[in-house]
XYZ file of C-alpha atoms in Angstrom:
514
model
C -85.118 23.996 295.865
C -82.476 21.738 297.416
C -80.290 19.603 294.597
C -80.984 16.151 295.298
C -77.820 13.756 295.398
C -77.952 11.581 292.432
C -77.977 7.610 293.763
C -75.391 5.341 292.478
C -72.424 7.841 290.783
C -69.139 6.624 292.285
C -67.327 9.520 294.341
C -70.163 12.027 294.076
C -70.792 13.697 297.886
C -72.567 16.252 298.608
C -70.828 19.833 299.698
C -71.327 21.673 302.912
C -72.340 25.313 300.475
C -71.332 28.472 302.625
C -72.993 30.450 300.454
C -76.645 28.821 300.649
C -76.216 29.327 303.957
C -75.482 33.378 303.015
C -78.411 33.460 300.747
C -80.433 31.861 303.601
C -79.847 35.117 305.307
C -80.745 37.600 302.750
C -84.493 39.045 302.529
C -83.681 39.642 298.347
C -83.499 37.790 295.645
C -79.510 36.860 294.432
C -79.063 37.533 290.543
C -75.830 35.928 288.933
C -75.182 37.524 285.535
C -72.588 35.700 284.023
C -72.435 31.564 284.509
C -70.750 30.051 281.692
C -72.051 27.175 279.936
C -70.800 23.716 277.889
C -73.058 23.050 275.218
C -73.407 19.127 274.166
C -71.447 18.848 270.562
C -73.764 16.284 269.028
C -76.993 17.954 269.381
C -75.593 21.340 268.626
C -74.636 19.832 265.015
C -77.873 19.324 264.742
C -78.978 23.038 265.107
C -76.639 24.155 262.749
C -77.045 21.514 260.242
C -80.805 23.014 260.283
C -79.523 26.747 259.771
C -76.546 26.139 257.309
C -76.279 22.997 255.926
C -73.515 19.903 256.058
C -70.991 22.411 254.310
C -71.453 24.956 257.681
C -71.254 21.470 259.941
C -67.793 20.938 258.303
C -67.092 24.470 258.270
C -67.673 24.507 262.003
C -65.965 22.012 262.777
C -62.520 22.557 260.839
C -62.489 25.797 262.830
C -62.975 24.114 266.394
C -60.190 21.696 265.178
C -57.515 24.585 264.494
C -58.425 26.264 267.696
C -61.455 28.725 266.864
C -59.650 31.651 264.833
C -56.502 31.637 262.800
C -53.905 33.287 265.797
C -54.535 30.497 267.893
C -54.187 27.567 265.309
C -50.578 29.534 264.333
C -49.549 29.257 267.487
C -49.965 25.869 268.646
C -48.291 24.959 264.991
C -45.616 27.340 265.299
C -42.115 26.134 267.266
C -40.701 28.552 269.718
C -38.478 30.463 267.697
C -41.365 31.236 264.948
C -43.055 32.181 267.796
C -40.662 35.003 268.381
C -40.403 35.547 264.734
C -44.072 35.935 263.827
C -45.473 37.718 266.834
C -48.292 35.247 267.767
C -49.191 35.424 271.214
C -50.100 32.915 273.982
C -53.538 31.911 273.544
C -56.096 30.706 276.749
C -55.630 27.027 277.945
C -57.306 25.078 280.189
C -60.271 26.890 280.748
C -62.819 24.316 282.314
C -62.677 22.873 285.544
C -61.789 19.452 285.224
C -60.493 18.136 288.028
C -63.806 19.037 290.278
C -65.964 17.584 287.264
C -68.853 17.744 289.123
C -69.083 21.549 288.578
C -68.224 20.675 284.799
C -70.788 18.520 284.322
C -73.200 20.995 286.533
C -72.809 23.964 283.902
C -73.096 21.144 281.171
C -76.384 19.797 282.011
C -79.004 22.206 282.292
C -81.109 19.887 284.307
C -78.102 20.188 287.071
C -77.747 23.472 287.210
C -80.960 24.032 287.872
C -80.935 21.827 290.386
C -77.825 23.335 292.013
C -78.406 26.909 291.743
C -79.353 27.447 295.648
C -75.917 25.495 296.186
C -74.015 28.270 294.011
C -76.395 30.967 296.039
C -78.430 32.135 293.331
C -82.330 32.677 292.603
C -81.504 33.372 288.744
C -78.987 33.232 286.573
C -78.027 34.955 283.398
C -76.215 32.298 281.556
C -73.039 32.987 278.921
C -72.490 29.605 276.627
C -69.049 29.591 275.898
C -69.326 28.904 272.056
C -71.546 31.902 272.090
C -68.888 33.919 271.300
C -67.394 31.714 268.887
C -69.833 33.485 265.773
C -68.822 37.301 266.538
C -64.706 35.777 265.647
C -66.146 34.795 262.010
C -65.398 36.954 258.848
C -67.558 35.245 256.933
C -71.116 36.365 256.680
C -72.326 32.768 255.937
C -70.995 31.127 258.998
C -71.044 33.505 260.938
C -75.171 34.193 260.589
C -75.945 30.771 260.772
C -73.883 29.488 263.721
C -75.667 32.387 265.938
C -78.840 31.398 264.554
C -78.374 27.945 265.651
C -76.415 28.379 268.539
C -79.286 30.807 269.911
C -82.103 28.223 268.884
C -80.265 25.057 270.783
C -80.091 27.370 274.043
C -83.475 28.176 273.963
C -84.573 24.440 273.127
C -82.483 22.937 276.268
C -83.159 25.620 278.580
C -86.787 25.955 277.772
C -87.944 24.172 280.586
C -85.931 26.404 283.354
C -86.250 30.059 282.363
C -87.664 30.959 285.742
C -84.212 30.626 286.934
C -82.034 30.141 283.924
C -82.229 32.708 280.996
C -78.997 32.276 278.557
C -78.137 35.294 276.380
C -78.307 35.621 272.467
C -75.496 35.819 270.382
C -76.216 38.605 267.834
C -73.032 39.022 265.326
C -72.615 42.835 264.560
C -70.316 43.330 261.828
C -73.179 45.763 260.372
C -76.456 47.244 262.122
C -78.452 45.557 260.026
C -76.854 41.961 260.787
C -77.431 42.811 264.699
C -80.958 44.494 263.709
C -82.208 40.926 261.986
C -80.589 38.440 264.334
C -81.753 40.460 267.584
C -85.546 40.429 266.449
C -84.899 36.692 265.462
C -83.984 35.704 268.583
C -86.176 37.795 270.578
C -89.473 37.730 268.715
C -89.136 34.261 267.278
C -86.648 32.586 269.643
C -88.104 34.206 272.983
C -84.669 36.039 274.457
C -84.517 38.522 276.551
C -80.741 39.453 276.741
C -78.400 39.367 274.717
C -74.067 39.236 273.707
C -72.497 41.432 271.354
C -68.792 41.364 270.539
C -66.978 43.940 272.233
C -65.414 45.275 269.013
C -65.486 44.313 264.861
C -61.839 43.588 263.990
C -61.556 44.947 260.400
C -58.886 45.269 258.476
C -57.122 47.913 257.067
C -58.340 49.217 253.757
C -54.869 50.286 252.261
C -53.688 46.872 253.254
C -56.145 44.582 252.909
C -56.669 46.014 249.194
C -52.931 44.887 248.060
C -52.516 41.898 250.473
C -56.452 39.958 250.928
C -56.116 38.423 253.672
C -56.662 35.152 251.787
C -53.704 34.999 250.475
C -51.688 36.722 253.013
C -52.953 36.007 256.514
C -50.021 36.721 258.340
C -50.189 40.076 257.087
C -54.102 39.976 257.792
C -52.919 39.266 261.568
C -51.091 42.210 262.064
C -52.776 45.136 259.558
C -56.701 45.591 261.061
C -58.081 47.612 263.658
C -60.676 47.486 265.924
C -64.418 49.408 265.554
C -66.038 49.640 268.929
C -69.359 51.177 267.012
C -69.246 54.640 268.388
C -66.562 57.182 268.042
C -64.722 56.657 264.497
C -67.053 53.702 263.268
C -67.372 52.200 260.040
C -70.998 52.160 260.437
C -73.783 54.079 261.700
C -75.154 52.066 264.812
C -77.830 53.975 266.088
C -80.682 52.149 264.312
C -79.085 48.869 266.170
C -79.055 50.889 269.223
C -83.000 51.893 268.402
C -83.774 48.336 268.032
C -82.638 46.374 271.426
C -84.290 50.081 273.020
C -87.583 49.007 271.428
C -87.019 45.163 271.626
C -85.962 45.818 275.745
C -82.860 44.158 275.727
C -80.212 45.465 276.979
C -76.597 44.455 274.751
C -73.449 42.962 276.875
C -70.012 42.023 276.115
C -67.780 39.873 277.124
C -65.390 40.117 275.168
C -61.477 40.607 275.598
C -58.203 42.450 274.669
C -55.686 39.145 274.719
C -53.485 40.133 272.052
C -53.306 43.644 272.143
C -50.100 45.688 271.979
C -48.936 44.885 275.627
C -51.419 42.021 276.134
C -48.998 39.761 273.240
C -46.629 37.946 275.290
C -45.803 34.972 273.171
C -45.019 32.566 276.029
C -47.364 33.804 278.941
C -51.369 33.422 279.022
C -51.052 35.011 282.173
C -49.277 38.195 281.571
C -51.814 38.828 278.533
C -54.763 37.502 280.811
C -55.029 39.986 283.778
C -56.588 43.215 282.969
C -57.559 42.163 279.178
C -61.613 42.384 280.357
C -61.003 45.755 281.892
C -59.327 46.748 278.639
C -61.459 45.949 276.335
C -64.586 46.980 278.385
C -62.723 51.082 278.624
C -62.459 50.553 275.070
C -65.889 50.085 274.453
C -67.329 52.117 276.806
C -64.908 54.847 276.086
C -66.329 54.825 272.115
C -70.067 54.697 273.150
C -69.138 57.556 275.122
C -67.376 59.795 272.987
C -68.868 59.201 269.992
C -72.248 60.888 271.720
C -74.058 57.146 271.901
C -75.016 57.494 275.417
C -76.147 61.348 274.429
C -78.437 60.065 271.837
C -79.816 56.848 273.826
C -79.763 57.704 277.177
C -81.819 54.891 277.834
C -79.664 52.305 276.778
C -78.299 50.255 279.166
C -74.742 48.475 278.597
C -73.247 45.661 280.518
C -69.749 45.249 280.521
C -68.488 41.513 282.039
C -65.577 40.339 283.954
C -63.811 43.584 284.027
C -64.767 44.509 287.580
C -65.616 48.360 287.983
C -61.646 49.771 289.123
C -61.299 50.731 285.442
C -64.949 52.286 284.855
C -63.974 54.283 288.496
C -60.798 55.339 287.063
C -61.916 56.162 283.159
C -65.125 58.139 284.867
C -62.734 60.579 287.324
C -60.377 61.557 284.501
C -62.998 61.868 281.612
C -63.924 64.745 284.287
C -60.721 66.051 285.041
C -59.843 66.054 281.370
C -63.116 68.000 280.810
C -61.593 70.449 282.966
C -59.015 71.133 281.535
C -59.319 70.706 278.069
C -63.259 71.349 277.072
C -63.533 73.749 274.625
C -62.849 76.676 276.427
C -59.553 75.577 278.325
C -58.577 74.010 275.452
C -57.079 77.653 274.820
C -54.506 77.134 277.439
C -52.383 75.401 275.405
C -52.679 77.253 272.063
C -49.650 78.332 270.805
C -51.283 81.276 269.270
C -51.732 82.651 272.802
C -47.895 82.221 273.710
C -46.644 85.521 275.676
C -43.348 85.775 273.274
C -42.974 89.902 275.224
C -42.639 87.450 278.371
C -40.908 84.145 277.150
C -38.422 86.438 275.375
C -37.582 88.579 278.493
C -37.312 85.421 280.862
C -34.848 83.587 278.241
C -32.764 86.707 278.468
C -32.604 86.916 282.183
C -32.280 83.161 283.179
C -31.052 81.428 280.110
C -28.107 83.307 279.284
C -25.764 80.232 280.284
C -28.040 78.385 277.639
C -27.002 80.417 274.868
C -23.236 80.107 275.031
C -22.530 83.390 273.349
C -24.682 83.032 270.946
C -27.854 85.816 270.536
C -31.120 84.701 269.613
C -34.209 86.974 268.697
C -37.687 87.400 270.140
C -39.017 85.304 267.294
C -36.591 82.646 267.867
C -36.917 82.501 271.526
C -40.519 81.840 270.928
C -39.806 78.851 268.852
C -37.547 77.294 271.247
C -39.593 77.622 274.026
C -41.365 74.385 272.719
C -38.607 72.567 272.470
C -36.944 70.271 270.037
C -40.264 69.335 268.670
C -41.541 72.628 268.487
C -42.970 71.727 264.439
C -45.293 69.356 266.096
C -46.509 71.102 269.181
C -47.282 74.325 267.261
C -49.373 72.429 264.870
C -52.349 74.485 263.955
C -55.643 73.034 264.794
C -59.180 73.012 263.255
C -61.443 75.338 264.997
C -64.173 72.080 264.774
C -61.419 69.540 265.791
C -60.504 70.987 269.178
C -63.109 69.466 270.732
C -62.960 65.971 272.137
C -66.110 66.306 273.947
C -68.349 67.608 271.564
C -69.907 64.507 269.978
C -70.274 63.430 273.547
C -72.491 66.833 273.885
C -70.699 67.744 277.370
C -71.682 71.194 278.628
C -70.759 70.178 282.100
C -69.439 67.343 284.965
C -73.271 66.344 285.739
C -73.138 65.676 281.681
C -70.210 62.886 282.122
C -72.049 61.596 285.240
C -75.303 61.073 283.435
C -73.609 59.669 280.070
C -71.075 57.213 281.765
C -72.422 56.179 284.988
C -76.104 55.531 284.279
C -75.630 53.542 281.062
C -73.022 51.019 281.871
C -73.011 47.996 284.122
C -69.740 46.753 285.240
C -69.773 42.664 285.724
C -67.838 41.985 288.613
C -66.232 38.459 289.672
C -67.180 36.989 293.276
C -63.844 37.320 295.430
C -63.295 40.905 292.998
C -61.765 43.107 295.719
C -61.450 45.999 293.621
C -65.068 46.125 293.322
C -64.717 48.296 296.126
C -63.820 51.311 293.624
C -67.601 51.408 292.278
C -69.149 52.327 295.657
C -66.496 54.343 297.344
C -68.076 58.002 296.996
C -65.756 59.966 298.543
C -63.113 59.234 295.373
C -65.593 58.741 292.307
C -66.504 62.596 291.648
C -69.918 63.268 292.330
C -70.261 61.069 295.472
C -71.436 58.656 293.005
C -71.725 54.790 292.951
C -71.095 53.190 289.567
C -73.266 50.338 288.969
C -71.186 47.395 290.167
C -73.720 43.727 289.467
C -72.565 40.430 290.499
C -70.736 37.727 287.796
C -69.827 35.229 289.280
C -67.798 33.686 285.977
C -69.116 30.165 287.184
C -67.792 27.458 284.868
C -64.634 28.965 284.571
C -61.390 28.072 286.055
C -61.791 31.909 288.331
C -64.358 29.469 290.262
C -62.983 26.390 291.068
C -65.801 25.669 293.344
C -68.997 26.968 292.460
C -70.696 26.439 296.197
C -68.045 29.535 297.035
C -68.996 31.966 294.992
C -71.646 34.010 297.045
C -69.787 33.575 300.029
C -66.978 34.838 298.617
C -68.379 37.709 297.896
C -69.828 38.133 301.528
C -66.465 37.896 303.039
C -65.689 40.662 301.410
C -68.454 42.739 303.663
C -66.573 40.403 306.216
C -63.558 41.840 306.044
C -64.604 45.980 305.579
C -63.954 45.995 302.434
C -67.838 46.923 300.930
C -70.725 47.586 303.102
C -73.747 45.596 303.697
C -75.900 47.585 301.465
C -73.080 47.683 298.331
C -73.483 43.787 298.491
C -77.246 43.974 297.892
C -77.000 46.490 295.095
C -74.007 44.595 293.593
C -76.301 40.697 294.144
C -79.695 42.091 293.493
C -80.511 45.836 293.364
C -78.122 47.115 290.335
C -78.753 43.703 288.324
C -82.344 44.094 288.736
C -82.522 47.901 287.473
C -79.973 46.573 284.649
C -82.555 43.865 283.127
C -85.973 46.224 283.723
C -84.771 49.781 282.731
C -86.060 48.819 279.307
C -87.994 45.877 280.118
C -90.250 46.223 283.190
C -91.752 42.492 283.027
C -88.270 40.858 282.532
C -88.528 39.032 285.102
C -92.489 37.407 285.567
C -92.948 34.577 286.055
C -89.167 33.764 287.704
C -88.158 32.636 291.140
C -87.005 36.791 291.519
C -90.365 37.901 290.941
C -91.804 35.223 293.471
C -89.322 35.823 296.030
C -90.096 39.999 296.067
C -94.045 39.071 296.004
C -93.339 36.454 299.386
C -90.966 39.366 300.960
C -93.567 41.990 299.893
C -96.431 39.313 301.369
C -94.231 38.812 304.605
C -94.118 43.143 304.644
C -97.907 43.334 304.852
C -98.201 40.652 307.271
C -95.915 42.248 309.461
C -97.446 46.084 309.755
């Protein structure tokens, strides 16, 4: 379908689109998972009216107006030097592309981007509305419940009439299992989704804290004292009925959520400085729980996709989860007890090479054996627990293939258009195993990374261009890995789309041909 050029709009001209003229060349199908969407204000009020009332209108509203959650009203109210004072870091800004606004209004209109989709290079697209993300931020059970509920319901309303190339994800709020399990079959039984968003992580606060300073009274404090429950390893919750649930229901959880304020990411003048990386972060984070806290053991059909992060970080997190195994699984853990120190052999070497150490003083066996750790000898002596020794054990790793087939074959690594590093998830002669992690193509249209959304698939072709991935790692990144992501649990995902009509003409075309 070729976008027709709307008569009579001032300025409007059509663009010459290098990357329909890519697509034109390809004999698959082109999946997009992540273009980001602006939802109109008025009619979403009227969703959430329906789901919450006036009071959750108001509610909604006084939260959009202090900038979405409490760190980024603070800062925008706080001068320079409370800045500094208060730790509050540099929130996003200007997020949207404005000056091309026909791309804004493109990803604003559904109607558009439908129309514009073989412009961008796409046969489907997996779309993330931006204010999806806006209920997982909420504390507060009440708003947060019925702001996905009505959120999910408006998407499904306005893109109705497009879902054989347009399917927008779910936002399911997670703070418990049973909050996900409820609002997933909600808006995939009665709503008719068939992917969905989770939040990366539950910020909660600490107990100790929170219990002599609510955060109600003392937000500032609230800020600063909470950590962060990625669901697996350490959770506050058993997840595994949620992770039973979008198994059963065949949909397949993302993220995309991010690390801006975290520890090194909390520069309090510099959105940039806390910007690059924060995706990657927060995705290892995840991933990294899911992992060792034996999620991926027990579901090993569950399928995760992590967005914007690119795959460099899943390459590097997957070789040293392997060389770590090597050296400190629960056999060569025993390298480095101290119960197994040599003091017949540490003693004699201090006496024969350390004699200028001493400065006339004498030391005995015992104490040479002590020193040998150093000054902090109390805490790298520390007795362990026989049952604590082993990091991998939840995880259920016996051997390398074990990390490969826990790690690799349940996560999906989003990864921007012009993402060089993208190149880490199919080079097999560095990931161990000869493996390729499975790279799939986000294009982050909507967002200021695309300033032009006609680029974005060529962009991603000059990188086969320039040597950087082959021919084939394009098609799994555009269309094979994407496809496997969204049918692993859900075989019919997509019938009845343009993907599923293009493979039946290629197939057709096949026949023909022999």
């Amino acid at each position: 379908m070729t976008a027709r050029l709307p008569a009579n709009i001032p300025g409007l001209q059509r663009k010459d689109s290098r990357s329909a003229k890519v697509k034109a060349n390809l004999d698959y199908p082109v999946i997009d998972n992540d273009v980001h969407t602006v939802e109109f204000a008025p009619l979403l009020e009227d969703y959430i009216a329906q789901y919450g009332g006036t009071k959750i209108v108001d509610e909604f509203r006084k939260h959009v107006d202090r900038g979405l959650n409490y760190a980024t009203s603070a800062w925008y109210n706080l001068s320079p030097a409370e800045r500094r004072e208060k730790r509050f870091h540099r929130p996003a800004f200007w997020i949207l592309n404005t000056k091309n606004s026909y791309d804004l209004a493109t990803v604003s209109l559904p109607s558009l981007l439908y129309e514009r989709l073989e412009e961008q290079g796409t046969d489907y697209a997996v779309l993330y509305p931006n204010i999806a993300l806006f209920p997982h931020n909420s504390g507060r059970e009440d708003l947060r419940r019925s702001l996905a509920r009505a959120i999910n319901h408006y998407h499904a309303d306005v893109y109705a009439k497009y879902r054989d190339r347009l399917s927008p994800v779910a936002s399911i709020p997670l703070h418990t299992p049973e909050e996900g399990i409820e609002e997933v079959e909600f808006a995939v039984k009665t709503l008719g989704f068939n992917t969905i968003i989770i939040p990366g992580a539950i910020r909660r606060p600490v107990k100790s804290v929170a219990d002599k300073y609510p955060f109600k009274h003392h937000p500032e404090i609230g800020h600063h004292a909470h950590w962060l429950d990625f669901y697996g390893l350490d959770s506050e919750h058993d997840y595994d009925p949620f992770w039973k649930k979008v198994i059963e229901l065949g949909v397949n959880p993302t993220t995309h959520s991010g690390s801006q304020g975290w520890s090194s990411r909390a520069s309090i003048s510099n959105y940039m400085n806390n910007h690059i990386g924060h995706f990657a972060d927060a995705n290892e984070a995840l991933a990294k729980s899911l992992f060792f806290g034996g999620v991926t053991r027990r579901f090993p059909q569950l399928r995760v996709g992590l967005l914007e992060g690119g795959a460099a970080w899943a390459a590097n997190v997957y070789a040293h989860l392997i060389d770590r195994f090597d050296k400190r699984n629960r056999e060569s853990v025993h390298n480095y007890d101290p119960a197994f120190l040599d003091k017949e052999l540490i003693n004699a070497l201090y006496q024969e090479y350390g004699k200028d150490l001493f400065r006339g003083k004498e030391y005995s066996k015992d104490e040479i054996a002590e020193l040998a750790f150093g000054i902090t000898r109390q805490s790298r002596t520390q007795a362990q627990k026989p049952e604590e020794i082993d990091d991998f054990a939840l995880a259920g790793i016996e051997s390398v293939e074990d990390i490969r087939d826990r790690f690799v074959n349940n996560f999906y690594l989003g990864n921007e258009a012009d993402d060089r590093t993208v190149a880490a998830a199919f080079n097999t002669r560095v990931n161990p195993l000869g493996v390729k992690l499975n790279a799939y193509w986000s294009s982050d249209t909507g967002h200021w990374d695309v300033p032009e959304l006609t680029e974005t698939l060529a962009e991603t072709w000059d990188l086969v261009e320039e040597g950087v991935i082959s021919a084939e790692d394009f098609k799994a990144l555009v269309f094979d890995n994407p496809y496997r992501f969204y049918t692993a649990n859900n075989p019919d995902f997509f019938k009845g789309t343009q993907v599923e009509a293009k493979l039946q003409k290629a197939a057709a075309a096949g026949k023909a041909a022999a």
